[in-house]
Every structure is written in structure tokens, then in C-alpha cells.
Amino acid sequence: MATLELQGLAKYFGATKVLKSLDLSTASGEMLVIVGASGCGKSTLLRLVAGLESPSAGRIILDGADITTRDPARRDIAMVFQNYALYPHMTVAQNMGYALKLRGEPAGTINAKITEAARMLGLEALLTRRPGQLSGGQRQRVAMGRAIIRNPKLFLFDEPLSNLDAKLRVTMRAEIRRLQQRLGVTALYVTHDQVEAMTMADRVIVMEAGIAAQIASPMEIFARPANLFVAQFMGAPAMNILNPGPHLAAPPGTKAGIRPEQIVADPNGVMLRVDLVELMGAEALIYGVLPDGQRLTWRRAGGKPEQDELRVGFPADALHYFDTATGLRL
């Protein structure tokens, strides 16, 4: 197991600051998930750590050694890509063992490591197949196996589940997390999917326009978002952000936030005029408009409401307040 430390890491492309002076320290064996919208700098951060890009400023320290300028092949890092990056003419076993072959390791050692990784990933019956004969989930397992047998100090995952269907993504994210915990390896995992971030991470970095808007545990980010961006980005559906009014008291110069699942039915509450209901089995997403014209999303247990107008309440302990000028949470 190893630790990773980033000291003032930055990347500029001309006048565009893609990554702005990031400081970060991981614990040994930690799964750190980097999440954000397209163009926020998350993939650039991963490429800097991998050595595929050179930083404009800052240092990268892996297990106590400065690897900022070290060649990618000498960083002792394994990367799992979105597109698997498998050699189509090689078998599963050959793909998994190729890096060790290039290192000149004995054939017996390579075969033993391939066998062990295949057992862990359920690939024993597929070792003689080629990538074109595999499903998307199987190809992703092969890519993971190729990384595992190198026994690296650090795993980097670059949106590895993006090409899989929804059901397989759920299965694979659990497999990746179990495997990472079993191996005890430190990992950085990039995704745009907030569900992956919430379910897989020890800690999450929420990136916004090249900066780390918040670094914290998933539940800390959900319960205490640092600013408006984090509040609305993390959570599905997004947090409702409301202006104060007769139905909602708030400190001067602030906006109030409440998550859809924390809204309650209240016979004495404010009227919500429903204009759309999405049924999701045990619950429903109710979309509507408040008397002052602000839109509201309510995640409510049960089916479709019988009425088009409902009274809702906002429990005081569920409200978040954000400074209107800075967006910061009070």
C-alpha cells in the first residue's frame, strides 16, 4: 500500500487554467473518487498523476518519492481506461500478462500471476478467448486483471464503467470496490456519475472549473455541501434551491436549499401545483410550482397523488443556507 500527495498541482494550456493549484494527501489503501462535470479538470488530474501530461506547477509524491518528472513506465502506477485498451489479436491471458513479459519476468511467474488474477475476477474460463469474443463487462475485468498482476502502488481508473449498460454498471462498481478493498491498494477513480462517487469512495473530490470545490466523505458532502455547486451537483434529483418568501424564512442575503427526499406533506404548508409525476415503483418524483413561481421537486414514497395541488413543508433541520454573493454554505 502507498500514499499519494499532490502539492500545488496545476495545469495550464496557454491562458486556460485547467487545474488550479490542487493540494491533496491520500491515506494508504484509500479509494478517492474524483467527480465533476465535463471540462472540470478531473481527467487532466488523472493524466498528470499517470505522467501522461506534465504539470505547469506543483509536485506529485508517491509513497514518499517525488515522481513529478518520472517517466510513466517507471511510476509503478496501473491505469484502467474507459475503452479497455486491450490488444485485439491477443488472448485474455496474453493481454493480462503482456506488461510482465515486457519486464522480462519468467514465464512461470507470469502464468502464476495470470491464474491468480483470473481466479479473483472470474476469468478462468475465458483465458484463451480474444477481446472480440467477450462482453463489455468481461473486457473490463480483463483490463482490471492486467492492472492487478503488475502489483502497482497506485491504481488509476478513468471512467471505466461509462461504456457499460446501467445494470452492468451497478454490478461492476461493486466488484471494483470489493477488489480494491481486498487488495488494499490506493486508488484514484474519475467519474461524472455522482452515484458511483457516493457508493464507491472513502472520500470524494468534487471538481468545479479546475478547483476542488470540496474534499470529504460521501455522506459529509451529501449532508454538508460546501457551496451551491456541490449542493446541486451531488444528489439525484438535485437539491432544490429556493429564494426566501412567505413560505420560507431565511437569513438576509441567502438562498435556502432542501433535498427532494426531505420535503414532507404538511396540511398547513405551502401549496405546490403539480405539473409532472414520474413513477418509480415504491416512490414518485413530483415536479411542481410554488405560489411565487419557483419550481420544486419532491421525492415522495408511494404512487401518483390523487390531486394536482398538494401542501408541502420544509423541516427546519433539513434546510441549508447559502450566501447569495459567494455561494458558500453558511
Coordinates of C-alpha atoms in Angstrom, one line a residue:
M1 CA 0.0 0.0 0.0
A2 CA 1.1 3.5 -0.7
T3 CA 0.2 7.2 -0.1
L4 CA -0.2 9.9 -2.7
E5 CA 0.5 13.6 -2.1
L6 CA -0.2 16.4 -4.5
Q7 CA 1.4 19.8 -3.7
G8 CA 0.1 22.8 -5.6
L9 CA -0.5 20.8 -8.7
A10 CA -1.6 22.9 -11.7
K11 CA -2.0 22.6 -15.4
Y12 CA -2.3 25.4 -17.9
F13 CA -2.9 25.3 -21.6
G14 CA -1.9 28.8 -22.7
A15 CA -4.1 31.2 -20.8
T16 CA -6.6 28.4 -19.8
K17 CA -6.1 27.2 -16.3
V18 CA -7.5 23.6 -16.4
L19 CA -6.3 22.7 -13.0
K20 CA -5.6 25.3 -10.3
S21 CA -3.1 24.6 -7.5
L22 CA -4.5 21.4 -6.0
D23 CA -3.3 20.2 -2.7
L24 CA -4.2 16.6 -1.6
S25 CA -3.0 13.8 0.6
T26 CA -4.4 10.3 0.5
A27 CA -4.3 7.6 3.2
S28 CA -2.8 4.3 2.3
G29 CA -5.4 2.0 0.7
E30 CA -7.9 4.8 0.2
M31 CA -10.3 4.9 -2.6
L32 CA -10.6 8.6 -3.7
V33 CA -13.2 9.3 -6.3
I34 CA -12.9 12.5 -8.4
V35 CA -16.3 13.7 -9.7
G36 CA -17.4 16.7 -11.8
A37 CA -19.0 17.9 -15.0
S38 CA -17.2 17.7 -18.3
G39 CA -14.3 20.1 -18.5
C40 CA -13.8 20.5 -14.8
G41 CA -10.2 19.1 -14.8
K42 CA -10.8 15.6 -13.4
S43 CA -9.3 13.6 -16.3
T44 CA -6.4 16.1 -16.5
L45 CA -5.6 15.4 -12.9
L46 CA -5.5 11.7 -13.5
R47 CA -3.3 12.2 -16.6
L48 CA -0.9 14.3 -14.5
V49 CA -0.6 11.6 -11.9
A50 CA -0.1 9.0 -14.5
G51 CA 2.6 11.0 -16.2
L52 CA 0.7 11.4 -19.5
E53 CA 0.8 15.2 -19.0
S54 CA 3.4 17.4 -17.5
P55 CA 2.3 19.8 -14.7
S56 CA 2.6 23.5 -15.1
A57 CA 3.4 23.8 -11.4
G58 CA 3.5 21.6 -8.3
R59 CA 4.8 18.2 -7.3
I60 CA 3.5 14.6 -7.2
I61 CA 4.7 12.5 -4.3
L62 CA 4.0 8.7 -4.4
D63 CA 4.9 6.7 -1.3
G64 CA 7.5 9.4 -0.3
A65 CA 9.2 9.7 -3.7
D66 CA 8.9 12.7 -6.0
I67 CA 7.6 11.3 -9.3
T68 CA 6.7 14.6 -10.9
T69 CA 9.1 14.2 -13.8
R70 CA 9.5 10.5 -13.8
D71 CA 8.7 8.5 -16.9
P72 CA 5.2 7.0 -16.8
A73 CA 6.6 3.5 -17.2
R74 CA 8.7 4.0 -14.0
R75 CA 6.0 5.4 -11.8
D76 CA 4.6 2.0 -10.6
I77 CA 1.1 3.0 -11.4
A78 CA -1.6 1.0 -13.3
M79 CA -4.4 2.6 -15.2
V80 CA -7.7 1.2 -16.3
F81 CA -9.3 3.1 -19.2
Q82 CA -12.8 3.8 -20.3
N83 CA -12.2 2.0 -23.6
Y84 CA -10.3 -1.0 -22.0
A85 CA -7.2 -0.6 -24.3
L86 CA -6.9 -4.3 -25.0
Y87 CA -4.9 -5.8 -27.8
P88 CA -7.4 -7.4 -30.2
H89 CA -5.0 -10.0 -31.6
M90 CA -4.0 -11.3 -28.1
T91 CA -5.9 -13.7 -25.9
V92 CA -7.1 -12.7 -22.5
A93 CA -4.1 -14.4 -20.8
Q94 CA -1.7 -12.6 -23.2
N95 CA -3.3 -9.2 -22.6
M96 CA -3.1 -9.7 -18.9
G97 CA 0.5 -10.8 -18.9
Y98 CA 1.9 -8.5 -21.6
A99 CA 3.4 -5.9 -19.2
L100 CA 5.1 -8.5 -17.2
K101 CA 6.5 -10.1 -20.4
L102 CA 8.0 -6.7 -21.4
R103 CA 9.6 -6.5 -18.0
G104 CA 11.3 -9.8 -18.7
E105 CA 9.7 -11.7 -15.8
P106 CA 9.9 -15.6 -16.0
A107 CA 7.1 -17.3 -17.8
G108 CA 6.3 -19.4 -14.7
T109 CA 5.9 -16.2 -12.6
I110 CA 3.7 -14.6 -15.3
N111 CA 1.4 -17.6 -15.6
A112 CA 1.0 -17.9 -11.8
K113 CA 0.0 -14.2 -11.6
I114 CA -2.4 -14.5 -14.5
T115 CA -4.0 -17.6 -12.9
E116 CA -4.4 -15.8 -9.6
A117 CA -5.9 -12.6 -11.1
A118 CA -8.2 -14.7 -13.3
R119 CA -9.5 -16.5 -10.3
M120 CA -10.2 -13.3 -8.4
L121 CA -12.0 -11.8 -11.4
G122 CA -13.9 -14.9 -12.6
L123 CA -12.0 -15.1 -15.9
E124 CA -10.6 -18.7 -15.6
A125 CA -12.8 -20.0 -18.5
L126 CA -12.0 -17.1 -20.7
L127 CA -8.2 -17.0 -20.8
T128 CA -8.0 -18.4 -24.3
R129 CA -10.5 -16.0 -25.8
R130 CA -9.8 -12.8 -27.6
P131 CA -11.4 -9.4 -26.7
G132 CA -13.8 -9.5 -29.6
Q133 CA -15.3 -12.7 -28.1
L134 CA -16.1 -11.0 -24.8
S135 CA -18.9 -8.9 -23.4
G136 CA -18.2 -5.3 -22.2
G137 CA -18.1 -6.4 -18.6
Q138 CA -15.7 -9.2 -19.4
R139 CA -13.4 -6.9 -21.3
Q140 CA -13.4 -4.5 -18.3
R141 CA -12.4 -7.4 -16.0
V142 CA -9.5 -8.2 -18.3
A143 CA -8.4 -4.6 -18.2
M144 CA -8.5 -4.8 -14.4
G145 CA -6.7 -8.1 -14.3
R146 CA -3.9 -6.6 -16.4
A147 CA -3.5 -3.9 -13.8
I148 CA -3.7 -6.2 -10.8
I149 CA -0.9 -8.6 -11.9
R150 CA 1.5 -5.7 -12.0
N151 CA 1.0 -5.2 -8.3
P152 CA 1.3 -1.4 -8.6
K153 CA 1.5 1.2 -5.8
L154 CA -1.4 3.1 -7.2
F155 CA -4.5 2.3 -9.3
L156 CA -6.0 5.0 -11.6
F157 CA -9.5 4.4 -13.0
D158 CA -10.6 6.8 -15.9
E159 CA -14.4 6.4 -16.1
P160 CA -14.1 2.6 -16.5
L161 CA -17.8 1.9 -16.5
S162 CA -19.0 4.6 -18.9
N163 CA -19.4 2.1 -21.8
L164 CA -21.5 -0.4 -19.9
D165 CA -25.3 -0.6 -19.6
A166 CA -27.0 0.5 -16.4
K167 CA -27.4 -2.9 -14.8
L168 CA -23.8 -4.0 -15.5
R169 CA -22.5 -0.7 -14.1
V170 CA -24.1 -1.5 -10.8
T171 CA -22.5 -4.9 -10.8
M172 CA -19.1 -3.7 -11.9
R173 CA -18.9 -0.8 -9.5
A174 CA -19.4 -3.2 -6.6
E175 CA -16.8 -5.6 -8.0
I176 CA -14.2 -2.8 -8.4
R177 CA -14.8 -1.6 -4.8
R178 CA -14.6 -5.1 -3.3
L179 CA -11.4 -5.8 -5.3
Q180 CA -9.8 -2.5 -4.3
Q181 CA -10.6 -3.2 -0.6
R182 CA -9.3 -6.8 -0.9
L183 CA -6.0 -5.7 -2.4
G184 CA -5.7 -2.8 -0.1
V185 CA -4.3 -0.6 -2.9
T186 CA -4.6 3.1 -3.1
A187 CA -6.8 4.3 -6.0
L188 CA -8.0 7.4 -7.8
Y189 CA -11.2 6.9 -9.6
V190 CA -12.6 9.5 -12.1
T191 CA -16.2 9.6 -13.0
H192 CA -19.0 12.0 -14.0
D193 CA -21.5 9.8 -12.2
Q194 CA -22.4 11.0 -8.7
V195 CA -23.9 7.6 -7.8
E196 CA -20.5 5.9 -8.5
A197 CA -18.9 8.6 -6.4
M198 CA -21.3 8.2 -3.4
T199 CA -21.2 4.4 -3.4
M200 CA -17.5 3.7 -4.1
A201 CA -15.5 6.4 -2.3
D202 CA -13.8 6.7 1.0
R203 CA -13.6 10.3 0.1
V204 CA -14.8 12.3 -2.8
I205 CA -13.3 15.3 -4.6
V206 CA -16.0 17.4 -6.3
M207 CA -14.3 19.4 -9.1
E208 CA -15.5 22.7 -10.4
A209 CA -13.7 24.6 -13.1
G210 CA -10.3 23.3 -12.2
I211 CA -10.6 23.6 -8.4
A212 CA -11.6 21.2 -5.7
A213 CA -14.9 22.6 -4.5
Q214 CA -15.0 20.1 -1.7
I215 CA -13.0 17.1 -0.5
A216 CA -14.8 15.0 2.1
S217 CA -16.5 11.6 2.7
P218 CA -19.6 11.0 0.6
M219 CA -22.0 11.4 3.5
E220 CA -20.3 14.7 4.6
I221 CA -20.7 16.1 1.1
F222 CA -24.3 15.0 1.0
A223 CA -25.2 16.3 4.4
R224 CA -23.0 19.5 4.4
P225 CA -22.2 20.6 0.9
A226 CA -19.6 23.3 0.9
N227 CA -21.3 25.6 -1.7
L228 CA -24.2 25.8 -4.1
F229 CA -22.4 24.0 -6.9
V230 CA -21.7 20.9 -4.7
A231 CA -25.2 21.0 -3.3
Q232 CA -26.8 20.8 -6.7
F233 CA -24.3 18.5 -8.3
M234 CA -24.3 15.8 -5.7
G235 CA -27.7 14.2 -5.3
A236 CA -30.3 12.9 -7.7
P237 CA -32.6 14.7 -8.1
A238 CA -30.6 17.8 -7.4
M239 CA -31.2 19.9 -4.2
N240 CA -34.0 22.4 -4.5
I241 CA -32.6 26.0 -4.2
L242 CA -35.2 28.5 -3.2
N243 CA -35.4 32.2 -2.6
P244 CA -36.9 33.2 0.8
G245 CA -40.5 34.2 0.8
P246 CA -43.7 34.0 2.9
H247 CA -43.5 30.2 2.8
L248 CA -39.8 30.0 3.7
A249 CA -37.9 32.1 6.2
A250 CA -34.1 32.5 5.6
P251 CA -31.4 34.9 6.8
P252 CA -30.9 38.1 4.7
G253 CA -28.7 37.7 1.6
T254 CA -29.1 33.9 1.4
K255 CA -30.8 31.2 -0.6
A256 CA -32.3 28.1 1.1
G257 CA -31.7 24.5 -0.1
I258 CA -33.6 21.3 0.7
R259 CA -33.2 17.9 -0.9
P260 CA -36.3 16.4 -2.6
E261 CA -36.5 13.5 -0.2
Q262 CA -36.6 15.8 2.8
I263 CA -39.7 17.6 1.8
V264 CA -42.8 16.5 3.8
A265 CA -46.6 16.6 3.4
D266 CA -47.9 19.3 5.6
P267 CA -51.7 20.2 5.7
N268 CA -50.6 23.7 6.9
G269 CA -47.8 24.1 4.4
V270 CA -47.4 25.9 1.2
M271 CA -49.3 24.9 -1.9
L272 CA -47.5 23.0 -4.7
R273 CA -49.2 22.9 -8.1
V274 CA -48.2 19.6 -9.6
D275 CA -47.4 19.5 -13.4
L276 CA -45.5 16.3 -13.7
V277 CA -45.2 13.0 -11.9
E278 CA -42.6 10.3 -12.5
L279 CA -43.5 6.9 -11.0
M280 CA -40.5 4.9 -9.8
G281 CA -42.2 1.9 -8.2
A282 CA -42.0 2.4 -4.4
E283 CA -41.7 6.2 -4.8
A284 CA -42.6 9.0 -7.1
L285 CA -40.8 12.2 -8.3
I286 CA -43.3 15.0 -8.1
Y287 CA -42.5 18.2 -10.0
G288 CA -44.4 21.4 -9.5
V289 CA -44.6 25.1 -9.0
L290 CA -44.9 27.1 -5.7
P291 CA -47.2 30.2 -5.5
D292 CA -44.3 32.6 -6.2
G293 CA -43.4 30.7 -9.4
Q294 CA -40.4 28.8 -8.1
R295 CA -40.1 25.2 -9.2
L296 CA -39.8 22.4 -6.7
T297 CA -39.0 18.7 -6.9
W298 CA -40.4 16.3 -4.2
R299 CA -39.3 12.7 -3.8
R300 CA -42.2 11.1 -2.1
A301 CA -43.0 7.5 -1.1
G302 CA -46.0 6.0 -2.8
G303 CA -47.6 6.3 -6.2
K304 CA -49.2 9.1 -8.1
P305 CA -51.0 11.7 -6.0
E306 CA -54.8 11.9 -6.4
Q307 CA -54.8 15.7 -6.5
D308 CA -53.0 18.3 -8.7
E309 CA -52.4 20.6 -5.7
L310 CA -50.5 19.4 -2.6
R311 CA -49.4 21.1 0.6
V312 CA -45.8 20.6 1.5
G313 CA -43.5 21.6 4.3
F314 CA -39.8 22.2 4.8
P315 CA -38.5 20.9 8.1
A316 CA -36.1 23.4 9.7
D317 CA -33.4 20.7 10.3
A318 CA -33.4 19.8 6.6
L319 CA -32.7 23.3 5.3
H320 CA -29.3 24.5 4.1
Y321 CA -28.5 28.2 3.7
F322 CA -26.1 29.6 1.1
D323 CA -24.7 33.1 0.7
T324 CA -26.2 34.7 -2.4
A325 CA -23.0 36.5 -3.3
T326 CA -20.4 33.8 -2.8
G327 CA -22.5 30.6 -3.0
L328 CA -20.8 29.3 0.2
R329 CA -22.8 27.3 2.7
L330 CA -23.4 29.2 6.0

